[in-house]
GROMACS .gro file of C-alpha atoms in nm:
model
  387
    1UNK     CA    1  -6.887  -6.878  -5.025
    2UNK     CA    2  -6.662  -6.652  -4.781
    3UNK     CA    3  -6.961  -6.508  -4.608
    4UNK     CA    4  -7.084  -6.824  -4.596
    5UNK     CA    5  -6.747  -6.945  -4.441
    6UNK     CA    6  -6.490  -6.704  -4.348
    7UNK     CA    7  -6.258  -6.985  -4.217
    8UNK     CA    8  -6.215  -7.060  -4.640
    9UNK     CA    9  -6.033  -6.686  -4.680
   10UNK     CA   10  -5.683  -6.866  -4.588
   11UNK     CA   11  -5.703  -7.110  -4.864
   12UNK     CA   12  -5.842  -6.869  -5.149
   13UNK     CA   13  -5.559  -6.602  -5.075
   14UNK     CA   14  -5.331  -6.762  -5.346
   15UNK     CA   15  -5.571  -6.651  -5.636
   16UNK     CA   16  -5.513  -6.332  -5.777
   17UNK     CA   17  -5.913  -6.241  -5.854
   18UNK     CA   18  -5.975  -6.299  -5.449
   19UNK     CA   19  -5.663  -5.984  -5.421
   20UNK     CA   20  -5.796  -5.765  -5.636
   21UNK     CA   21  -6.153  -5.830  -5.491
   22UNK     CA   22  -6.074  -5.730  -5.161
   23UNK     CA   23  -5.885  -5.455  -5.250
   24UNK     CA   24  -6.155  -5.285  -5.446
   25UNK     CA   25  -6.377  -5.375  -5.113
   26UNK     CA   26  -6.151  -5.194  -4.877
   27UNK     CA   27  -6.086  -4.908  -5.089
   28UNK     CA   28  -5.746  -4.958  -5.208
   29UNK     CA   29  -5.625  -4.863  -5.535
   30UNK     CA   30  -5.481  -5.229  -5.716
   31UNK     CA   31  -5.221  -5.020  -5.866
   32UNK     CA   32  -5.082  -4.846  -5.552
   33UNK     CA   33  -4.836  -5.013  -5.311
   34UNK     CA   34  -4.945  -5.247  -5.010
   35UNK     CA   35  -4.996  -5.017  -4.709
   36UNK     CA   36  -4.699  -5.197  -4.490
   37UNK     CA   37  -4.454  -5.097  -4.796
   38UNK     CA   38  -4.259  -4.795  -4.633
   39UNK     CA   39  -4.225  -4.509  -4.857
   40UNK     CA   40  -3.847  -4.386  -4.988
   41UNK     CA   41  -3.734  -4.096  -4.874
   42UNK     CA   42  -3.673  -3.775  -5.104
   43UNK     CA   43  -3.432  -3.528  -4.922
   44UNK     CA   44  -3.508  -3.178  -5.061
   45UNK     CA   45  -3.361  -2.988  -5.319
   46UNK     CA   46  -3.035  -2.822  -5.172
   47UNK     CA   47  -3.052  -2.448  -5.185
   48UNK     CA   48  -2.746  -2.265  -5.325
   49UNK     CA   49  -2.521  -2.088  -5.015
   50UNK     CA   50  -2.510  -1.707  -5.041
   51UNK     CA   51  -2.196  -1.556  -5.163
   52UNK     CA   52  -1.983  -1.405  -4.933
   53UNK     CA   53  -1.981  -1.049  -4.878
   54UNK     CA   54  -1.673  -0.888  -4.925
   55UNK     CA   55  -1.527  -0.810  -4.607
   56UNK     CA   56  -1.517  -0.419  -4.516
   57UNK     CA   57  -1.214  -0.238  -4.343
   58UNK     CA   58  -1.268  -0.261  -3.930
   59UNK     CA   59  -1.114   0.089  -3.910
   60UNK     CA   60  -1.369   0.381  -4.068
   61UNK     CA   61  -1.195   0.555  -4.331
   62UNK     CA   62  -1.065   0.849  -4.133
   63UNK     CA   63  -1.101   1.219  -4.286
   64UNK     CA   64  -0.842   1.366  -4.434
   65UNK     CA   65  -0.726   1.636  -4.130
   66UNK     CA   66  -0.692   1.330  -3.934
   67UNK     CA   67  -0.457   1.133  -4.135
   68UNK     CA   68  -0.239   1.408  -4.188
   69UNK     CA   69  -0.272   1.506  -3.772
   70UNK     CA   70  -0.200   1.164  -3.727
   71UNK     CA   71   0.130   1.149  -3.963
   72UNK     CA   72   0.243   1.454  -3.778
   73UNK     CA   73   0.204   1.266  -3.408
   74UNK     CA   74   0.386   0.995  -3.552
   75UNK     CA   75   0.674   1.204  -3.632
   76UNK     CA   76   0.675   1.393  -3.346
   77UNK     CA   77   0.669   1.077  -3.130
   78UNK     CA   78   1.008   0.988  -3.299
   79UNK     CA   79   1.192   1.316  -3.234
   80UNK     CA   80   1.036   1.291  -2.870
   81UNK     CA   81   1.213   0.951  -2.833
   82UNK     CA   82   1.540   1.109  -2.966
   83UNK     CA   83   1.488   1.383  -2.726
   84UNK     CA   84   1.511   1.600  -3.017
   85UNK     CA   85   1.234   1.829  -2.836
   86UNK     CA   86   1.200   2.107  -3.072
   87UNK     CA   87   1.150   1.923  -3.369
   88UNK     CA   88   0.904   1.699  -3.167
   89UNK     CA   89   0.729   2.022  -3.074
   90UNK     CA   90   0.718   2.149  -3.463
   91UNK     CA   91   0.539   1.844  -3.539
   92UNK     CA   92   0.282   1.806  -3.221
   93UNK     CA   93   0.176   2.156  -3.313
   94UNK     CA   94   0.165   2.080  -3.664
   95UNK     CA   95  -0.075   1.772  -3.550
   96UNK     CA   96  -0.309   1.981  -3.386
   97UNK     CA   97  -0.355   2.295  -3.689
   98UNK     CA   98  -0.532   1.937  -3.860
   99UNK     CA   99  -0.714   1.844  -3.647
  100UNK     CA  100  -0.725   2.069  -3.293
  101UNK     CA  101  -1.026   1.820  -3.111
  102UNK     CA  102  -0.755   1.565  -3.016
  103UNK     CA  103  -0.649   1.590  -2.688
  104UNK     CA  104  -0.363   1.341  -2.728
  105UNK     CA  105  -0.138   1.638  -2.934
  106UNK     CA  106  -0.214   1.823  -2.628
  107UNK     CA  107  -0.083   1.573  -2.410
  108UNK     CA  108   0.202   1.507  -2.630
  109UNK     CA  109   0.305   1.845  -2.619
  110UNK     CA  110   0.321   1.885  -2.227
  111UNK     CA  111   0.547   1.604  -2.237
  112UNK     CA  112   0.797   1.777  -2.406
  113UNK     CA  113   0.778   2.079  -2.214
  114UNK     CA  114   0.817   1.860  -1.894
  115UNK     CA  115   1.104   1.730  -2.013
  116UNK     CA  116   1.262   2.038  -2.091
  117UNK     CA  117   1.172   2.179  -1.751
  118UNK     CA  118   0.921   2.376  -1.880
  119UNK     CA  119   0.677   2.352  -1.603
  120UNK     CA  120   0.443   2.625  -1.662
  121UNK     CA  121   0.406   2.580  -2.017
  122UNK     CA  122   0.331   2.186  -1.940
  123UNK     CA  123   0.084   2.312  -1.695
  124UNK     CA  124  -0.102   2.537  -1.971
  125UNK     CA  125  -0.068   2.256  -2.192
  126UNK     CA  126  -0.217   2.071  -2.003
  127UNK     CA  127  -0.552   2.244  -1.902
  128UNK     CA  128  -0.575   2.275  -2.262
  129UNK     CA  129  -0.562   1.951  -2.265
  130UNK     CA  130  -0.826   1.889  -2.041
  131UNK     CA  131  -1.049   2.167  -2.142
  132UNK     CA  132  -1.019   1.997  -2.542
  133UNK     CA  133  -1.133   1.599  -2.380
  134UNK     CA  134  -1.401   1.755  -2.196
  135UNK     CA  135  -1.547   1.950  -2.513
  136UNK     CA  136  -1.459   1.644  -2.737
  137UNK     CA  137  -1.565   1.368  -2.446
  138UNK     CA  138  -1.215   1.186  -2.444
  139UNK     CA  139  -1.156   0.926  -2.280
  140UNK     CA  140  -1.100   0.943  -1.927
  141UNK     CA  141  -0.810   0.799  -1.909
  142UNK     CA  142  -0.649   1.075  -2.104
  143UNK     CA  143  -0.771   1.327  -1.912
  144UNK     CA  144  -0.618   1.154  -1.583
  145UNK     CA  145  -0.312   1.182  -1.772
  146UNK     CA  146  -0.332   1.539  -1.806
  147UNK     CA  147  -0.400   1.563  -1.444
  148UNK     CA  148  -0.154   1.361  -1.368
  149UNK     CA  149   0.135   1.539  -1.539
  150UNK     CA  150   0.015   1.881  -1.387
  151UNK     CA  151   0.045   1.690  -1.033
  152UNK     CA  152   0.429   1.599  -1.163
  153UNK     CA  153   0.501   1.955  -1.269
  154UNK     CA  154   0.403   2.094  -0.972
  155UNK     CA  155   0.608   1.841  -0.797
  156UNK     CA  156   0.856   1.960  -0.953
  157UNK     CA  157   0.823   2.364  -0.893
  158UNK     CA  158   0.778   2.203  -0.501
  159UNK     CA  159   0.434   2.343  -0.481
  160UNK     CA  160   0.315   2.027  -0.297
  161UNK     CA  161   0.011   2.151  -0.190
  162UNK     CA  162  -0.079   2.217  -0.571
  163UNK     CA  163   0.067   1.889  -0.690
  164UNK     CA  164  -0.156   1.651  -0.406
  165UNK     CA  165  -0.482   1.860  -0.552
  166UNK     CA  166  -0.379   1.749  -0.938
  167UNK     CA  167  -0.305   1.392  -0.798
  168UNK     CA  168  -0.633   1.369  -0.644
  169UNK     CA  169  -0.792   1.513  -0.966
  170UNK     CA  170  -0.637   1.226  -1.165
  171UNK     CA  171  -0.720   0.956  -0.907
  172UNK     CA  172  -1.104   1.087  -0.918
  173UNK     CA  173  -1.097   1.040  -1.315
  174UNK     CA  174  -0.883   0.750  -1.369
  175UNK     CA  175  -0.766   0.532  -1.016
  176UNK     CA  176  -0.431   0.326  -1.080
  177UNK     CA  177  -0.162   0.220  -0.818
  178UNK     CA  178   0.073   0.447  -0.983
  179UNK     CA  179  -0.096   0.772  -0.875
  180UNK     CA  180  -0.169   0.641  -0.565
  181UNK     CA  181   0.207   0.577  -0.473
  182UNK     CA  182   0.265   0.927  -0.614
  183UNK     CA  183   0.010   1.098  -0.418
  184UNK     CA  184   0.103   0.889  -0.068
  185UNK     CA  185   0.459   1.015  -0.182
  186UNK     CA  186   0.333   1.417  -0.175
  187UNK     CA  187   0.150   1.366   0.118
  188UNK     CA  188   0.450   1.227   0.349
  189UNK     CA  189   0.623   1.553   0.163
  190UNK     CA  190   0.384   1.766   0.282
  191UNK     CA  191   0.379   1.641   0.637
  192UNK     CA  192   0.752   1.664   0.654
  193UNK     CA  193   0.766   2.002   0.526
  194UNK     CA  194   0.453   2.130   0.804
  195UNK     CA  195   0.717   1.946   1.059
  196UNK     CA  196   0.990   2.166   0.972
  197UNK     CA  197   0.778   2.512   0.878
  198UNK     CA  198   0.640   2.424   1.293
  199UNK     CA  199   0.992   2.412   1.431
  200UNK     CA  200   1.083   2.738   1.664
  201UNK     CA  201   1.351   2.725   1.875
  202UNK     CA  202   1.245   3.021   2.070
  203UNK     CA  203   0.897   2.936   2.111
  204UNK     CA  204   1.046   2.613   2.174
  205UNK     CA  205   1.220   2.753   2.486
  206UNK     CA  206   0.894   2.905   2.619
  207UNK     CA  207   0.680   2.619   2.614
  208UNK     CA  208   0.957   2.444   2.759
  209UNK     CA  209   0.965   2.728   3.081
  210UNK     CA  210   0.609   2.712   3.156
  211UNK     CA  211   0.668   2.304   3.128
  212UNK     CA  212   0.935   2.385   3.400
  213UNK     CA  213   0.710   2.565   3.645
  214UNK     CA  214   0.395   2.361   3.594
  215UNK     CA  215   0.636   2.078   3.663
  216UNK     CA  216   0.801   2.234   4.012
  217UNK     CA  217   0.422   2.267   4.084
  218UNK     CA  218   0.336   1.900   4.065
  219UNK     CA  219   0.125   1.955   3.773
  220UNK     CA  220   0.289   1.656   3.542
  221UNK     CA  221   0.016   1.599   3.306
  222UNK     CA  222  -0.026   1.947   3.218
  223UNK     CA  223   0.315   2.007   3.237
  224UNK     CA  224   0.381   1.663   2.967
  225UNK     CA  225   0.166   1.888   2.725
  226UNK     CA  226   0.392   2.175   2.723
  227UNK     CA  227   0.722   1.943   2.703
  228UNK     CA  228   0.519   1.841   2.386
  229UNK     CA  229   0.500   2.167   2.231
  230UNK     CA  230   0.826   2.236   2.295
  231UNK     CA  231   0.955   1.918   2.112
  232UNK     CA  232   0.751   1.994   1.796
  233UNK     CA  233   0.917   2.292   1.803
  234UNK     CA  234   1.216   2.190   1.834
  235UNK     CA  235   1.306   1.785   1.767
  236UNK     CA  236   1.618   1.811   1.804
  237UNK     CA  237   1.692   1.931   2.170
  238UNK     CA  238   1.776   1.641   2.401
  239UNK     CA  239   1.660   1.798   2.704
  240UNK     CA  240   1.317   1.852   2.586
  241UNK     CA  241   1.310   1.452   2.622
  242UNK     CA  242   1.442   1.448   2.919
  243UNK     CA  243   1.250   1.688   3.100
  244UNK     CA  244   0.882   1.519   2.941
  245UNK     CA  245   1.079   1.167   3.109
  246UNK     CA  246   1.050   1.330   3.435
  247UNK     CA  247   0.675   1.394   3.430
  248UNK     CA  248   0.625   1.038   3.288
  249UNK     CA  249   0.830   0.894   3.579
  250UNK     CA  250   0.590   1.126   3.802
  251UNK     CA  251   0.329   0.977   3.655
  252UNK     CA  252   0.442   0.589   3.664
  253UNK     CA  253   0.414   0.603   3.300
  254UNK     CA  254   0.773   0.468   3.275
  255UNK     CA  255   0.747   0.247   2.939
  256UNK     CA  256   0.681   0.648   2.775
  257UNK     CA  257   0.955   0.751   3.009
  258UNK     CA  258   1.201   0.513   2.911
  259UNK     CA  259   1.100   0.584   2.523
  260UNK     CA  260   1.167   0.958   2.588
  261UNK     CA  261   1.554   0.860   2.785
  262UNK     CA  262   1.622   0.663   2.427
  263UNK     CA  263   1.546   0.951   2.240
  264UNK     CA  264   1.752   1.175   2.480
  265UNK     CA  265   2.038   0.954   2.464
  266UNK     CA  266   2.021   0.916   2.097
  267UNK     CA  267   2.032   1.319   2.013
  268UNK     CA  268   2.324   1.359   2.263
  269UNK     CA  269   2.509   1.040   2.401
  270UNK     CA  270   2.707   1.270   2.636
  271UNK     CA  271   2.396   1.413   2.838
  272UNK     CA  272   2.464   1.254   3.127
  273UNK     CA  273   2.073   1.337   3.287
  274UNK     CA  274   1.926   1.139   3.014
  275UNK     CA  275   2.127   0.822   3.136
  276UNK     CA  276   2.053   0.913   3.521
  277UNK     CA  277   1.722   0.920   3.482
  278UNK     CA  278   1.707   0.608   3.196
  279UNK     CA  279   1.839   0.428   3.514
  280UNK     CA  280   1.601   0.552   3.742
  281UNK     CA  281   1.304   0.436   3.558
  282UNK     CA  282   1.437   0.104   3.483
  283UNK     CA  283   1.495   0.051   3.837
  284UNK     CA  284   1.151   0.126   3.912
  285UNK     CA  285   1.040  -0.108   3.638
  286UNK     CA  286   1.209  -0.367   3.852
  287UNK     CA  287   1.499  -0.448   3.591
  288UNK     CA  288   1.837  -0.307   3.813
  289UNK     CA  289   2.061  -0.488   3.592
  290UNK     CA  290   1.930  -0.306   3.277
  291UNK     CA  291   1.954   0.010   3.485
  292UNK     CA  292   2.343  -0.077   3.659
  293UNK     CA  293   2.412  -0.052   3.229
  294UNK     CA  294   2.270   0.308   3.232
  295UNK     CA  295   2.429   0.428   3.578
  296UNK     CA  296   2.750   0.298   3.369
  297UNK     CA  297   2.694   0.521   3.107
  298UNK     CA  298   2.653   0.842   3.286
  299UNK     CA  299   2.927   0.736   3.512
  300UNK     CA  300   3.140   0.711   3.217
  301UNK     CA  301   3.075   1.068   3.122
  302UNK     CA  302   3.111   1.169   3.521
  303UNK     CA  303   3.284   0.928   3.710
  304UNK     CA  304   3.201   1.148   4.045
  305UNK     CA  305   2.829   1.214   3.990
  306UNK     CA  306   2.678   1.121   4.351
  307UNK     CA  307   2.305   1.026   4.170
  308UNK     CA  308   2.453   0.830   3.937
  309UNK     CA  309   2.711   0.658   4.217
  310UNK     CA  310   2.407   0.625   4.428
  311UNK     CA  311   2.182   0.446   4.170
  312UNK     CA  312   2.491   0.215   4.074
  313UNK     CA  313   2.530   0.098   4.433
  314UNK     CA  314   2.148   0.032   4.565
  315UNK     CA  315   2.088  -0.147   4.222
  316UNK     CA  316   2.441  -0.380   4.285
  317UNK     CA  317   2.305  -0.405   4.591
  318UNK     CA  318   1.913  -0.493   4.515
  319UNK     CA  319   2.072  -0.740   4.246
  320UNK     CA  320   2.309  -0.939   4.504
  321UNK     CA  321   2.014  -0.984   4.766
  322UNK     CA  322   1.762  -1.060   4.511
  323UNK     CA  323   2.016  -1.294   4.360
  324UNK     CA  324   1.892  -1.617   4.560
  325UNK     CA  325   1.580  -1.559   4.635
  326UNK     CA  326   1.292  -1.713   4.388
  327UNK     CA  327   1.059  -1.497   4.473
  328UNK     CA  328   1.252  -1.168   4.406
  329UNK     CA  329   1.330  -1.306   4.125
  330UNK     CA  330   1.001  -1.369   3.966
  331UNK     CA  331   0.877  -0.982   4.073
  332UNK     CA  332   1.181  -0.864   3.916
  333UNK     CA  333   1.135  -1.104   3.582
  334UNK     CA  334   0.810  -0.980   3.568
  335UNK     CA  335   0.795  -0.605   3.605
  336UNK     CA  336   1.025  -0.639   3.246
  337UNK     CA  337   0.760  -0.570   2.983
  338UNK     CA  338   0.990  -0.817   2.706
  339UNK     CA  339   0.934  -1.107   3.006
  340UNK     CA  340   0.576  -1.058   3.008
  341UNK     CA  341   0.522  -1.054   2.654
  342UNK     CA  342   0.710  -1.328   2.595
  343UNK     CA  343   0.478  -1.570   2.866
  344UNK     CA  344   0.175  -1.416   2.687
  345UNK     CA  345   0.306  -1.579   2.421
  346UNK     CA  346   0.086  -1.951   2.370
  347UNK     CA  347   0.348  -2.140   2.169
  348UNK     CA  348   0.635  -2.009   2.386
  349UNK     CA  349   0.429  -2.183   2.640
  350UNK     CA  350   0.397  -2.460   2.492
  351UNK     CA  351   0.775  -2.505   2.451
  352UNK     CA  352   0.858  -2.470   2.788
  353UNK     CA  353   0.629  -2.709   2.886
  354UNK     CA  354   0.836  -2.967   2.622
  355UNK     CA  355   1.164  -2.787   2.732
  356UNK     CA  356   1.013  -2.910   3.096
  357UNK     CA  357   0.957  -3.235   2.962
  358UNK     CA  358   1.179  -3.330   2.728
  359UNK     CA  359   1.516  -3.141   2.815
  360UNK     CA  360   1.635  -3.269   2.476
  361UNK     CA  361   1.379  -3.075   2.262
  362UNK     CA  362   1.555  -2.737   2.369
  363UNK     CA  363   1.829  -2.898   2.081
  364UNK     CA  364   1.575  -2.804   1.830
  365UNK     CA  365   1.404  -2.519   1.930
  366UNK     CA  366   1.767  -2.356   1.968
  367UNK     CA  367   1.781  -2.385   1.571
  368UNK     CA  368   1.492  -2.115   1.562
  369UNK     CA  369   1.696  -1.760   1.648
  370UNK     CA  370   1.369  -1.582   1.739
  371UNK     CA  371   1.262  -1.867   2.021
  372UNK     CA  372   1.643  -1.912   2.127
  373UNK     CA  373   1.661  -1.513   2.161
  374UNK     CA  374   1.286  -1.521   2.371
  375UNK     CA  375   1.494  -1.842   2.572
  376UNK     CA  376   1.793  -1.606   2.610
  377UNK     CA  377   1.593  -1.324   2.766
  378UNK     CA  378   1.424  -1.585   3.023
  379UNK     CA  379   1.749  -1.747   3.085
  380UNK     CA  380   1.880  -1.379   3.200
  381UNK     CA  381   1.590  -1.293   3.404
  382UNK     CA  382   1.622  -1.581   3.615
  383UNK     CA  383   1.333  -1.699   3.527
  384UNK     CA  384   1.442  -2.046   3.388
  385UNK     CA  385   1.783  -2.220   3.432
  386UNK     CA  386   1.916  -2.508   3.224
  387UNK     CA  387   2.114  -2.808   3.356
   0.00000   0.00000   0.00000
């Protein structure tokens, strides 16, 4: 009847025989589950969790030789800090019969020597030291410490030449700002000490008399190099600096010449040559009332010296006439090296524009001592005036 008339399946649904007909047709078990029934889910069978290991000791069980070496450091690095030396030492030495491949006991032991100004045996210790970490391959931070501490003790014995090697040593192993410092330290040392093995105040004198004829010859530059020689050998002469201010006038070098009158001045306030010719030079950098100070000076040591009467006067003189007029003025201002760098300066420029236009900003830029002390220095070269 359904193949007949399909339309019919609708009505027969509701009898169980039509079901279990189709089913069989289709292929379908009667006894299983319709196929849109979703199946439950069975989680799986949970697996027991492992036991936990027992946790073993982060440290390896150390031999026996080093427990006891290690015991002994111990005890030695509590005498040490009771500067109870000796007993310290007892125990360091007792550290290394255990165990003689740690170069820390070595290390340990130059300490105290150093501290009981021991320097050669700290030194021994020391390459002992270093000889032990190499064989054993310590770390290289120790063996930068035993570098170190020779550098120290030879600092020490003032063997600075010795000491900057060690430094170096240490620095090549292990780099840290502290032996940098140190070995900056030896090196200024060192350079100080060449400084004074180099002075000679005989050969001092010699270069200074072939300075003296080169100079009578016109030969300045020449002559500036023996004037040199002569002051390495012998810092402390004032002349030496006045006589290489001479060629450097000759030369129109005058900033070097005026460097070289300070220095005179400075080793001997009484030489009256080294204010003379301070004056000159400032005079022929175009600053006479810089240079009226220096005539002072030397007139104050010699109140009858003609040169120095004679460089007063024409720079009284060259001041009064160049008082009024602008243009003097400006040459004058400018021949001062402080003037020029100051108007090289872009923000000083830029304030004396504002000063220019706004009178009242100079108020605030007064507050500032290092741009009221550059305003100061144009205010005295005539440069600029305020109302």
């Amino acid at each position: 009847m359904l193949q007949a008339n399909p339309s019919l399946l609708g009505q027969k649904l509701q009898d169980p025989n039509i079901l279990t007909t189709l089913s069989v047709l289709i292929g379908l078990d009667p006894g299983e589950e319709p196929m849109e029934t979703e199946p439950v889910y069975t989680p799986p069978p949970r697996k027991p969790e492992p036991k936990p290991e027992p946790k073993k000791n982060s440290e390896p069980e150390l031999p026996e030789n080093k427990k006891l070496a290690k015991a002994e450091k111990e005890k030695g690095n509590e005498f040490y800090k009771k500067k109870a030396f000796e007993q310290a030492i007892q125990h360091y030495n007792k550290a290394i019969e255990y165990d003689p491949t740690d170069i820390t006991f070595y290390n340990n032991l130059a300490a105290v020597y150093f501290e009981q100004k021991e320097f050669d045996k700290c030194i021994k210790e020391c390459e002992k030291a270093i000889e032990i970490g190499r064989e054993n391959r310590a770390d290289f931070k120790l063996i930068a410490k035993s570098f170190l501490r020779i550098g120290n003790a030879y600092k020490k014995l003032k063997e600075y030449q010795n000491a900057k090697i060690y430094y170096e040593k240490s620095m090549s192993e292990h780099r840290t700002p502290e032996i940098k410092t140190l070995l900056s330290e030896i090196e200024k040392i060192i350079r100080e000490e060449e400084r004074k093995a180099y002075v000679n105040p005989e050969l001092a004198e010699k270069e200074k008399e072939i300075g003296n004829e080169l100079f009578k010859k016109g030969e300045y530059a020449t002559a500036v190099k023996h004037y040199t020689e002569a002051i390495k050998r012998n810092p402390e002469d004032a002349k030496l600096y006045s006589n290489r201010a001479a060629c450097y006038t000759k030369l129109a070098a005058f900033d070097l010449g005026l460097k070289d009158c300070e220095k005179c001045v400075e080793l001997d306030p009484k030489f009256i040559k080294g204010w003379i010719r301070k004056g000159h030079i400032l005079q022929g950098m175009q600053q006479p009332s810089k240079a009226i100070s220096a005539f002072q000076k030397a007139l104050e040591i010699d109140p009858n010296n003609a040169e120095a009467l004679n460089g007063y006067r024409a720079c009284s003189i060259e001041t009064a006439s160049g008082s009024g007029d602008p243009e003097k003025i400006r040459q004058r201002a400018m021949g001062d090296p402080e003037v020029q760098s100051i108007l090289r300066d872009p923000a000083m420029r830029m304030i004396l524009e504002q000063m220019q236009n706004d009178p009242r900003a100079l108020q605030d830029h007064l507050k500032n001592p290092d741009i009221a002390a550059k305003i100061q220095k144009l205010l005295e070269s005539g440069l600029i005036a305020i109302h």
